[in-house]
Coordinates of C-alpha atoms in Angstrom, one line a residue:
Chain Q
M300 CA 0.1 0.0 0.0
S301 CA 2.7 2.4 0.9
D302 CA 5.0 2.3 -2.2
R303 CA 2.3 1.8 -4.8
I304 CA 2.8 5.3 -6.4
A305 CA 6.6 5.2 -6.2
D306 CA 6.5 2.0 -8.2
E307 CA 4.7 3.5 -11.1
E308 CA 6.6 6.7 -11.5
P309 CA 10.3 7.1 -12.8
V310 CA 11.0 9.8 -10.2
A311 CA 9.7 9.8 -6.5
V312 CA 7.8 13.0 -6.2
T313 CA 5.7 14.5 -3.4
H314 CA 2.0 14.6 -3.9
T315 CA 0.7 16.3 -0.9
G316 CA 1.5 19.3 1.4
P317 CA 3.3 22.3 0.1
K318 CA 5.8 20.2 -1.9
G319 CA 2.9 18.6 -3.6
V320 CA 1.7 22.0 -4.8
I321 CA 5.3 22.8 -6.0
N322 CA 5.4 19.5 -8.0
D323 CA 1.9 20.0 -9.3
W324 CA 2.9 23.4 -10.6
R325 CA 6.1 22.1 -12.1
K326 CA 4.1 19.4 -13.9
F327 CA 1.6 22.0 -15.1
K328 CA 4.2 24.4 -16.4
L329 CA 5.9 21.6 -18.3
E330 CA 2.7 20.4 -20.0
S331 CA 1.2 23.8 -20.7
M332 CA 4.1 25.9 -22.2
D333 CA 4.8 25.9 -25.8
Q334 CA 8.5 24.9 -25.5
E335 CA 9.3 26.4 -29.1
A336 CA 8.3 29.8 -28.2
L337 CA 10.6 30.0 -25.2
P338 CA 13.7 32.0 -24.9
P339 CA 16.6 29.6 -24.4
N340 CA 17.1 30.3 -20.8
K341 CA 13.7 29.4 -19.9
R342 CA 13.8 26.3 -22.2
E343 CA 17.0 25.3 -20.2
L344 CA 15.1 25.7 -16.9
L345 CA 12.2 23.6 -18.1
R346 CA 14.6 20.9 -19.2
Q347 CA 16.3 20.8 -15.9
M348 CA 12.9 20.7 -14.1
S349 CA 11.8 17.7 -16.2
S350 CA 15.2 15.8 -15.8
P351 CA 14.7 12.7 -13.6
H352 CA 18.2 12.5 -12.5
K353 CA 19.0 16.0 -11.3
P354 CA 18.3 16.3 -7.5
R355 CA 15.1 18.4 -7.1
D356 CA 16.5 20.4 -4.2
S357 CA 19.3 22.8 -4.6
C358 CA 21.8 22.8 -1.7
V359 CA 23.6 26.2 -1.9
G360 CA 25.8 26.8 1.0
G361 CA 24.3 23.9 2.9
I362 CA 20.9 25.5 2.8
N363 CA 18.2 23.1 1.4
R364 CA 15.9 24.9 -0.8
K365 CA 13.2 23.3 -2.7
M366 CA 12.7 25.9 -5.4
S367 CA 15.3 27.7 -7.3
A368 CA 15.4 31.4 -8.0
Q369 CA 14.7 30.9 -11.6
E370 CA 11.6 28.9 -11.0
Y371 CA 10.1 31.8 -8.6
E372 CA 10.5 34.0 -11.7
L373 CA 8.5 31.7 -13.8
I374 CA 5.4 32.0 -11.5
K375 CA 3.1 34.4 -13.2
E376 CA -0.5 34.8 -14.0
D377 CA -1.4 31.2 -15.2
D378 CA -3.6 30.6 -18.2
E379 CA -7.1 29.6 -16.8
K380 CA -7.9 27.3 -19.8
S381 CA -4.8 25.3 -19.4
L382 CA -5.3 25.1 -15.6
R383 CA -8.8 23.7 -16.0
K384 CA -7.4 21.2 -18.4
Y385 CA -4.6 20.2 -16.1
R386 CA -6.8 19.7 -13.1
K387 CA -9.3 17.4 -15.0
Q388 CA -6.2 15.4 -16.4
C389 CA -4.9 15.0 -12.7
M390 CA -8.0 13.6 -11.4
Q391 CA -8.5 11.3 -14.3
E392 CA -4.9 10.0 -14.0
M393 CA -5.6 9.2 -10.3
H394 CA -8.8 7.5 -10.9
E395 CA -7.3 5.3 -13.7
R396 CA -4.4 4.4 -11.6
L397 CA -6.6 3.0 -8.9
S398 CA -9.0 1.0 -11.1
F399 CA -6.0 -1.1 -12.3
G400 CA -5.9 -4.7 -11.0
P401 CA -7.3 -8.1 -11.4
K402 CA -11.1 -8.6 -11.9
F403 CA -13.3 -11.2 -10.3
E404 CA -16.7 -12.8 -10.7
G405 CA -19.1 -14.1 -8.1
V406 CA -18.3 -15.0 -4.4
Y407 CA -15.5 -17.4 -3.9
D408 CA -16.1 -20.4 -1.6
L409 CA -13.1 -21.1 0.7
D410 CA -13.0 -24.5 2.2
S411 CA -10.2 -24.6 4.7
G412 CA -8.0 -22.4 6.9
E413 CA -5.3 -22.8 4.5
A414 CA -7.5 -21.4 1.5
F415 CA -8.3 -18.6 3.7
L416 CA -4.6 -17.5 4.4
E417 CA -3.9 -18.1 0.8
V418 CA -6.5 -15.6 -0.4
I419 CA -5.4 -13.0 2.3
E420 CA -1.7 -13.2 1.5
K421 CA -1.5 -14.0 -2.3
E422 CA -3.9 -11.4 -3.8
H423 CA -2.6 -8.6 -5.8
R424 CA -1.4 -5.8 -3.3
L425 CA -4.3 -3.5 -4.9
T426 CA -7.1 -5.9 -4.4
V427 CA -9.5 -5.6 -1.6
V428 CA -10.5 -9.0 -0.1
V429 CA -13.8 -9.2 1.8
V430 CA -14.4 -12.5 3.7
H431 CA -17.7 -13.5 5.0
I432 CA -17.5 -16.0 7.9
F433 CA -20.8 -17.6 8.3
K434 CA -22.6 -20.6 10.0
D435 CA -25.7 -22.3 8.6
G436 CA -28.6 -21.5 10.8
V437 CA -27.3 -18.3 12.3
Q438 CA -29.5 -15.3 11.7
G439 CA -28.5 -13.1 8.9
C440 CA -25.8 -15.3 7.2
E441 CA -28.1 -16.2 4.4
V442 CA -29.1 -12.8 3.7
L443 CA -25.6 -11.5 3.7
N444 CA -24.6 -14.2 1.3
S445 CA -27.1 -13.1 -1.2
C446 CA -26.1 -9.4 -0.6
M447 CA -22.4 -10.4 -1.3
D448 CA -23.5 -12.1 -4.6
C449 CA -25.0 -8.7 -5.7
L450 CA -22.1 -6.7 -4.6
A451 CA -19.7 -9.0 -6.4
T452 CA -21.3 -8.1 -9.7
E453 CA -21.0 -4.5 -8.9
Y454 CA -17.5 -4.3 -7.7
P455 CA -15.6 -6.6 -10.0
S456 CA -12.1 -5.4 -8.6
V457 CA -13.0 -6.5 -5.2
K458 CA -12.7 -10.2 -4.2
F459 CA -15.6 -11.5 -2.1
C460 CA -15.2 -14.7 -0.5
R461 CA -17.0 -16.9 2.0
I462 CA -16.0 -19.6 4.5
S463 CA -18.0 -21.3 7.2
A464 CA -16.7 -20.9 10.8
A465 CA -16.0 -24.7 11.1
A466 CA -13.9 -24.7 7.9
T467 CA -11.6 -21.9 9.3
G468 CA -10.2 -24.4 11.8
A469 CA -10.7 -21.7 14.4
G470 CA -14.3 -22.6 15.0
E471 CA -14.2 -22.0 18.8
R472 CA -13.3 -18.4 18.1
F473 CA -16.4 -17.7 16.0
S474 CA -19.3 -18.3 18.4
D475 CA -22.7 -17.9 17.3
D476 CA -23.0 -14.6 18.7
V477 CA -20.1 -13.0 16.5
L478 CA -21.5 -14.3 13.4
P479 CA -21.8 -13.4 10.6
A480 CA -18.5 -11.7 10.5
L481 CA -17.0 -9.6 7.8
L482 CA -13.2 -9.3 7.5
V483 CA -11.6 -6.8 5.1
Y484 CA -8.1 -7.3 3.8
K485 CA -5.7 -5.7 1.4
A486 CA -2.0 -6.5 0.7
G487 CA -2.1 -9.0 3.6
E488 CA -3.3 -6.3 6.1
L489 CA -6.5 -6.4 8.0
L490 CA -8.3 -3.3 7.3
G491 CA -11.6 -4.0 8.7
N492 CA -12.9 -6.4 11.4
F493 CA -16.7 -6.4 11.9
L494 CA -18.0 -9.2 14.2
A495 CA -21.6 -9.7 14.4
V496 CA -21.9 -7.3 11.4
T497 CA -25.7 -7.5 11.2
Q498 CA -26.1 -5.6 14.3
H499 CA -25.3 -2.5 12.2
F500 CA -28.4 -3.4 10.0
S501 CA -32.1 -3.7 10.6
E502 CA -33.5 -7.1 10.6
E503 CA -34.3 -6.9 6.9
F504 CA -31.4 -5.6 5.0
F505 CA -30.2 -5.5 1.4
A506 CA -27.1 -5.3 -0.7
T507 CA -27.3 -1.4 -0.5
D508 CA -27.0 -1.4 3.1
V509 CA -24.0 -3.5 3.1
E510 CA -22.5 -1.5 0.4
A511 CA -23.4 1.8 2.2
F512 CA -21.8 0.3 5.5
L513 CA -18.5 -0.7 3.9
N514 CA -18.4 2.7 2.0
E515 CA -18.5 4.6 5.2
Y516 CA -15.3 2.9 6.4
G517 CA -13.7 3.8 3.1
L518 CA -13.3 0.0 2.1
L519 CA -15.0 -0.2 -1.2
P520 CA -13.5 1.3 -4.6
E521 CA -15.7 3.7 -6.4
K522 CA -18.0 2.2 -9.0
E523 CA -17.2 2.4 -12.8
C524 CA -18.5 6.1 -13.3
G525 CA -16.3 8.2 -10.9
P526 CA -18.1 10.9 -9.0
G527 CA -17.1 14.4 -10.4
A528 CA -15.1 13.0 -13.3
D529 CA -17.9 13.7 -16.0
E530 CA -19.4 16.8 -14.4
D531 CA -19.2 20.1 -16.2
E532 CA -16.7 22.6 -15.0
A533 CA -19.5 24.6 -13.4
D534 CA -18.4 27.3 -11.1
V535 CA -18.9 26.7 -7.4
E536 CA -22.0 28.8 -6.4
Chain L
M687 CA 44.8 30.2 19.1
S688 CA 42.6 32.4 16.8
E689 CA 39.4 33.8 17.9
L690 CA 37.5 31.7 15.4
E691 CA 39.2 28.6 16.7
Q692 CA 38.3 29.6 20.3
L693 CA 34.7 30.1 19.3
R694 CA 34.5 26.8 17.5
Q695 CA 35.9 25.0 20.6
E696 CA 33.3 26.8 22.8
A697 CA 30.4 25.7 20.6
E698 CA 31.7 22.1 20.4
Q699 CA 31.8 22.3 24.3
L700 CA 28.2 23.7 24.5
R701 CA 27.1 21.0 22.1
N702 CA 28.6 18.3 24.5
Q703 CA 26.9 19.8 27.4
I704 CA 23.5 19.8 25.7
R705 CA 24.0 16.1 24.7
D706 CA 25.2 15.1 28.1
A707 CA 22.2 16.9 29.9
R708 CA 19.9 15.1 27.5
K709 CA 21.5 11.7 28.2
A710 CA 21.4 12.3 31.9
C711 CA 17.5 12.6 31.9
N712 CA 17.1 9.8 29.4
D713 CA 16.5 7.1 32.1
S714 CA 13.9 5.1 30.2
S715 CA 12.0 5.0 26.9
L716 CA 8.4 5.8 26.4
S717 CA 7.7 2.4 25.1
Q718 CA 9.1 0.7 28.2
I719 CA 7.0 2.9 30.5
T720 CA 3.8 2.2 28.7
A721 CA 4.4 -1.4 28.2
G722 CA 1.8 -2.5 30.8
L723 CA -0.8 0.0 29.3
D724 CA -3.8 -1.4 27.7
S725 CA -3.7 -1.3 24.0
V726 CA -6.2 1.3 22.5
G727 CA -7.8 -1.5 20.3
R728 CA -8.5 -1.3 16.7
I729 CA -9.6 2.1 15.5
Q730 CA -12.2 1.9 12.7
M731 CA -13.8 5.2 11.8
R732 CA -16.9 5.9 9.7
T733 CA -17.5 8.6 7.3
R734 CA -20.2 10.8 8.6
R735 CA -20.4 13.5 6.0
T736 CA -19.2 14.1 2.6
L737 CA -18.5 17.7 1.4
R738 CA -18.7 18.2 -2.4
G739 CA -18.1 21.3 -4.1
H740 CA -14.3 21.7 -5.1
L741 CA -13.3 20.8 -8.4
A742 CA -9.6 19.6 -7.8
K743 CA -7.2 18.2 -5.3
I744 CA -7.8 19.6 -1.8
Y745 CA -4.4 21.0 -0.7
A746 CA -5.1 22.1 3.0
M747 CA -8.0 22.6 5.6
Q748 CA -8.4 23.9 9.0
W749 CA -11.3 23.5 11.5
A750 CA -12.8 26.7 13.1
T751 CA -12.7 26.9 16.8
D752 CA -16.5 26.2 16.9
S753 CA -15.8 22.7 15.7
R754 CA -18.5 23.1 13.2
L755 CA -17.2 25.2 10.3
L756 CA -14.2 24.5 8.4
V757 CA -12.1 26.2 5.6
S758 CA -10.5 24.3 2.8
A759 CA -8.2 25.3 0.1
S760 CA -8.0 23.6 -3.5
Q761 CA -6.1 23.5 -6.6
D762 CA -9.3 24.7 -8.3
G763 CA -8.3 28.1 -6.9
K764 CA -11.1 28.3 -4.3
L765 CA -11.3 28.7 -0.5
I766 CA -14.5 27.2 0.7
I767 CA -16.1 27.7 4.1
W768 CA -18.2 24.6 4.9
D769 CA -20.8 24.0 7.8
S770 CA -19.8 20.4 8.5
Y771 CA -23.1 19.7 10.2
S772 CA -25.4 20.4 7.2
T773 CA -22.6 20.2 4.5
N774 CA -23.7 23.5 3.3
K775 CA -21.1 25.9 1.7
I776 CA -21.2 29.1 3.7
H777 CA -18.7 31.0 1.5
A778 CA -16.7 30.3 -1.7
I779 CA -13.9 32.5 -2.1
P780 CA -12.0 32.8 -5.5
L781 CA -8.1 33.0 -5.0
R782 CA -5.8 35.1 -7.3
S783 CA -3.5 32.0 -7.4
S784 CA -4.5 28.2 -7.8
W785 CA -1.3 27.3 -6.1
V786 CA -2.5 27.5 -2.5
M787 CA -0.4 25.5 0.3
T788 CA -2.1 26.5 3.4
C789 CA -5.4 28.0 4.8
A790 CA -6.2 29.1 8.3
Y791 CA -9.4 30.2 10.2
A792 CA -9.0 33.0 12.9
P793 CA -10.2 31.8 16.5
S794 CA -12.9 34.5 16.4
G795 CA -14.4 33.2 13.1
S796 CA -14.2 36.6 11.5
Y797 CA -11.2 35.9 9.2
A798 CA -9.7 33.4 6.9
A799 CA -6.2 33.4 5.4
C800 CA -4.4 31.4 2.7
G801 CA -1.1 31.6 0.8
G802 CA 1.1 29.6 -1.5
L803 CA 3.4 30.0 -4.4
D804 CA 2.5 33.6 -4.5
N805 CA 4.7 34.1 -1.4
I806 CA 1.7 36.2 -0.1
C807 CA -0.5 35.5 3.0
S808 CA -4.0 37.0 2.0
I809 CA -6.4 37.8 4.9
Y810 CA -10.1 37.6 4.1
S811 CA -12.8 39.3 6.0
L812 CA -15.7 36.8 6.4
K813 CA -18.2 39.1 8.3
T814 CA -18.2 42.3 6.3
R815 CA -21.2 44.7 6.7
E816 CA -22.2 44.1 3.1
G817 CA -22.3 40.3 3.6
N818 CA -19.7 39.4 1.1
V819 CA -16.2 38.2 1.6
R820 CA -13.2 40.3 0.5
V821 CA -9.5 40.5 0.9
T822 CA -8.7 42.9 3.6
R823 CA -4.8 42.6 3.6
E824 CA -2.1 41.1 1.5
L825 CA 0.9 40.4 3.8
S826 CA 3.9 40.4 1.4
G827 CA 7.5 40.3 2.5
H828 CA 8.4 36.7 2.3
T829 CA 10.8 36.0 -0.5
G830 CA 9.7 32.3 -0.7
Y831 CA 6.5 30.4 -0.8
L832 CA 4.1 30.4 2.1
S833 CA 3.9 27.0 3.4
C834 CA 1.8 27.6 6.6
C835 CA -0.1 30.3 8.4
R836 CA -1.9 30.1 11.7
F837 CA -3.9 33.1 13.3
L838 CA -3.0 34.2 17.1
D839 CA -5.9 36.4 17.0
D840 CA -7.8 38.9 14.6
S841 CA -4.8 41.2 14.4
Q842 CA -1.7 38.7 14.4
I843 CA -0.8 35.9 12.3
V844 CA 2.2 33.6 12.2
T845 CA 3.6 32.4 8.9
S846 CA 6.2 29.9 7.7
S847 CA 7.9 30.2 4.4
G848 CA 10.2 28.5 1.9
D849 CA 12.6 31.3 2.3
T850 CA 13.7 29.6 5.6
T851 CA 12.1 32.0 7.9
C852 CA 9.0 32.5 9.9
A853 CA 7.3 35.6 10.7
L854 CA 4.8 37.3 13.0
W855 CA 2.7 39.9 11.2
D856 CA 0.6 42.8 12.4
I857 CA -2.4 42.4 10.1
E858 CA -3.5 46.0 10.6
T859 CA -0.4 47.6 9.3
G860 CA 0.7 44.7 7.0
Q861 CA 4.1 44.6 8.6
Q862 CA 6.2 42.0 10.0
T863 CA 6.5 42.4 13.8
T864 CA 9.1 39.8 14.3
T865 CA 11.2 37.5 11.9
F866 CA 12.2 34.1 13.1
T867 CA 15.6 33.1 11.4
G868 CA 17.7 30.1 12.1
H869 CA 16.5 27.2 9.9
T870 CA 18.8 26.2 7.1
G871 CA 16.1 24.9 4.9
D872 CA 12.5 25.8 3.6
V873 CA 10.2 25.8 6.7
M874 CA 7.3 23.6 5.8
S875 CA 4.9 23.8 8.8
L876 CA 4.2 25.4 12.1
S877 CA 2.1 24.8 15.1
L878 CA 1.0 27.2 17.9
S879 CA 1.3 26.1 21.4
P880 CA -2.0 26.0 23.3
D881 CA -1.0 29.0 25.4
S882 CA -0.1 30.9 22.2
R883 CA 3.1 32.0 23.8
T884 CA 5.4 29.8 21.5
F885 CA 5.2 28.0 18.4
V886 CA 7.2 25.0 16.8
S887 CA 8.3 24.9 13.2
G888 CA 9.5 22.0 11.0
A889 CA 12.0 22.4 8.0
C890 CA 13.8 20.8 5.3
D891 CA 16.9 20.9 7.3
A892 CA 15.4 18.0 9.3
S893 CA 15.1 20.0 12.5
S894 CA 12.3 21.5 14.4
K895 CA 12.6 24.5 16.4
L896 CA 10.6 26.0 19.5
W897 CA 10.2 29.8 19.1
D898 CA 9.3 32.4 21.6
I899 CA 6.6 34.5 19.8
R900 CA 7.2 37.7 22.0
D901 CA 11.1 38.0 21.7
G902 CA 11.6 36.2 18.4
M903 CA 14.3 33.8 20.1
C904 CA 14.6 30.2 19.2
R905 CA 14.4 28.6 22.6
Q906 CA 15.1 25.0 21.7
S907 CA 16.1 22.9 18.5
F908 CA 15.3 19.3 18.1
T909 CA 17.0 16.9 15.7
G910 CA 16.5 13.3 15.1
H911 CA 14.8 13.1 11.6
V912 CA 17.0 12.2 8.6
S913 CA 15.0 14.1 6.0
D914 CA 12.8 17.0 5.7
I915 CA 10.1 17.6 8.2
N916 CA 6.8 18.3 6.4
A917 CA 4.5 18.6 9.3
V918 CA 4.4 19.5 13.1
I919 CA 1.6 19.5 15.6
F920 CA 1.6 20.3 19.3
F921 CA 0.5 17.7 21.8
P922 CA -2.7 18.9 23.5
N923 CA -1.0 19.8 26.8
G924 CA 1.7 21.9 25.1
N925 CA 4.6 19.9 26.6
A926 CA 5.4 17.9 23.6
F927 CA 4.9 18.0 19.8
T928 CA 5.1 15.5 16.9
T929 CA 6.7 15.8 13.5
G930 CA 6.1 14.2 10.2
S931 CA 9.0 13.6 7.7
D932 CA 10.1 12.3 4.3
D933 CA 12.1 9.7 6.2
A934 CA 8.8 7.8 6.7
T935 CA 8.6 8.3 10.3
C936 CA 6.8 10.5 12.8
R937 CA 8.4 11.5 16.0
L938 CA 7.3 12.7 19.4
F939 CA 9.6 15.3 21.0
D940 CA 9.2 16.5 24.7
L941 CA 10.0 20.1 25.5
R942 CA 11.0 19.4 29.1
A943 CA 13.3 16.4 28.2
D944 CA 14.5 18.4 25.1
Q945 CA 14.6 15.1 23.0
E946 CA 13.0 12.5 21.1
L947 CA 10.6 10.2 23.1
M948 CA 9.1 7.9 20.4
M949 CA 9.3 7.2 16.8
Y950 CA 6.2 5.9 14.9
S951 CA 7.3 3.8 11.9
H952 CA 7.1 0.4 10.4
D953 CA 9.2 -1.7 7.9
N954 CA 6.3 -1.8 5.5
I955 CA 5.9 1.9 5.5
N956 CA 8.5 3.8 3.3
C957 CA 6.4 6.8 2.3
G958 CA 6.9 10.3 3.7
I959 CA 4.3 11.9 6.0
T960 CA 2.9 15.3 5.1
S961 CA 0.1 16.0 7.6
V962 CA -0.3 15.1 11.4
A963 CA -2.9 15.6 13.9
F964 CA -3.7 14.5 17.6
S965 CA -7.0 13.3 19.2
K966 CA -8.2 15.6 21.9
S967 CA -6.6 13.6 24.6
G968 CA -3.5 13.1 22.5
R969 CA -3.7 9.3 22.8
L970 CA -4.2 9.0 19.1
L971 CA -1.9 10.4 16.3
L972 CA -3.2 10.6 12.9
A973 CA -0.7 10.8 10.2
G974 CA -1.4 11.4 6.5
Y975 CA 1.2 9.9 4.1
D976 CA 2.3 11.1 0.6
D977 CA 0.7 7.9 -1.1
F978 CA -2.6 9.3 0.2
N979 CA -2.9 6.8 2.9
C980 CA -3.6 7.7 6.6
N981 CA -2.5 5.7 9.6
V982 CA -3.7 6.0 13.3
W983 CA -1.1 5.5 15.7
D984 CA -1.3 4.8 19.5
T985 CA 0.8 7.7 20.8
L986 CA 1.9 6.2 24.0
K987 CA 2.6 2.5 22.7
G988 CA 3.9 3.4 19.5
E989 CA 1.8 0.9 17.7
R990 CA -0.4 1.3 14.7
A991 CA -4.1 1.3 15.9
G992 CA -5.8 1.5 12.5
V993 CA -5.9 2.7 9.0
L994 CA -8.4 5.3 7.9
A995 CA -9.2 4.6 4.3
G996 CA -9.0 1.1 3.1
H997 CA -9.2 0.7 -0.7
D998 CA -8.8 4.1 -2.4
N999 CA -6.0 6.0 -0.4
R1000 CA -7.4 9.4 -0.9
V1001 CA -6.1 11.6 2.0
S1002 CA -4.3 14.8 0.9
C1003 CA -4.7 16.7 4.3
L1004 CA -6.4 16.2 7.6
G1005 CA -7.4 18.0 10.8
I1006 CA -9.2 17.3 14.1
S1007 CA -11.8 19.7 15.5
S1008 CA -11.1 21.2 18.8
D1009 CA -13.8 19.5 20.6
G1010 CA -12.2 16.2 19.4
M1011 CA -15.5 15.0 17.9
A1012 CA -14.4 14.9 14.2
L1013 CA -11.6 14.3 11.8
A1014 CA -11.8 16.0 8.4
T1015 CA -9.8 14.8 5.5
G1016 CA -9.2 16.4 2.1
S1017 CA -8.8 14.4 -0.9
W1018 CA -7.4 14.4 -4.4
D1019 CA -10.8 13.6 -5.7
S1020 CA -12.0 17.0 -4.6
F1021 CA -14.1 15.8 -1.7
L1022 CA -13.7 16.4 1.9
R1023 CA -15.0 13.7 4.4
I1024 CA -15.7 14.0 8.0
W1025 CA -15.0 10.9 10.1
N1026 CA -15.2 9.7 13.6

């Protein structure tokens, strides 16, 4: 989870905080400026900014500065149209980056503790794994199973699995009063642990309730049409 | 022996004295002392509100002191004042520059401020007679980007800058009352102490400094990090503070012990931290990482207590309200979320 972005970029750049702003601005300048029309010294500066091997920070006299004097001069009134285009592009890139990964169909039945461990540890590091621990006869398990069948079709990038408490090999840990249980993993880490998850729902619940619940904890990815990605650039009222 | 040589020796002796004094009071480690403490358990927070309205990545946010309103700054070149209870937008303020790095809310609620690559700290009056929001002051003087600003009150604001200095401004006159020099790298963040008499700054020289607001002196310097410090926040009781750095660790420094008490890190984590916040009691430390992930740490035991967002790492900035009831996170997808 931590080095995902560093893996996919040639240079490790900061995305958040003040340095994030500096890097976003640099990227914007590089993409929006017509390089042919530039005077030679500015072209040279842009070439330096885009070079992956030159250290970003300038250490003059032992002082660690993040922006060079020439860069400060480059900051002027930015072209609003290119800015709008740039923002949309940034968001689109991020959405695309996160929808990459293997796709799944239906809910997977796990039949043993080993299968359980295997699915937690061996999936792609971007894949969210939702495991439903159930027991036949316990209230809510059957409904939750059909909810998961629905959600599995709506979220193909999430791997939904189910395993009976007895099959886990740790049956004593899962007494009837903590079932059904939902465990959510990613890259081998436990992100969400919801014992007796049905206590959060009313007696009759549907796939949308389970979906809303998991969304509140930030555990589900966005659906295919991302929010805000297709909206007009209407001004904020 | 030349005078320069004498001064060098004196400086070396003083450094050794400081090091020995720190060693002398370092009789145990925080993790040893808290070994018997009950773990805080798994922290799983739920989104309670989603604030929609910005059109691009959220760069910064700060809660108002009423723990209800908050201000956010985005790459779309707007400052938005939100009512987190109703999710309504109270004000949408267009900025002259889209490259905004910080925003602040005055304790009185009457002013907001922001700044960034324009090197200027702009002050906005939120309660004008006409009912609209306008710029009342543009504080210029820094020769580098404005990384952080925090209001002391309606007439004074402290700023930190990429020009390696911090400054206390008199908003009325627009002049710097005090300049705080000493860092040898861009200053990235600052945090006011609860009693408003001092503030701590973190910089790209891997050090953090405690400054006396009244006389402009650096009272204490803290080292330990091996890379740029991006974020600092005071511990609720004012006796300690935590820093977040590009070296993938957060560290807790104590003012009275004059040294580092605890490091929050894990072998799996090799991403820099760019935002930090404490829960009201200080038991939980929230850290926002540069891969947009957010970890919750047990401050006392040094263990990870939870992860904020599971799938889509989206956190670009965060802040906890002063009543401790809510965490707000800003995201690259233009939304803010309120959690608890």
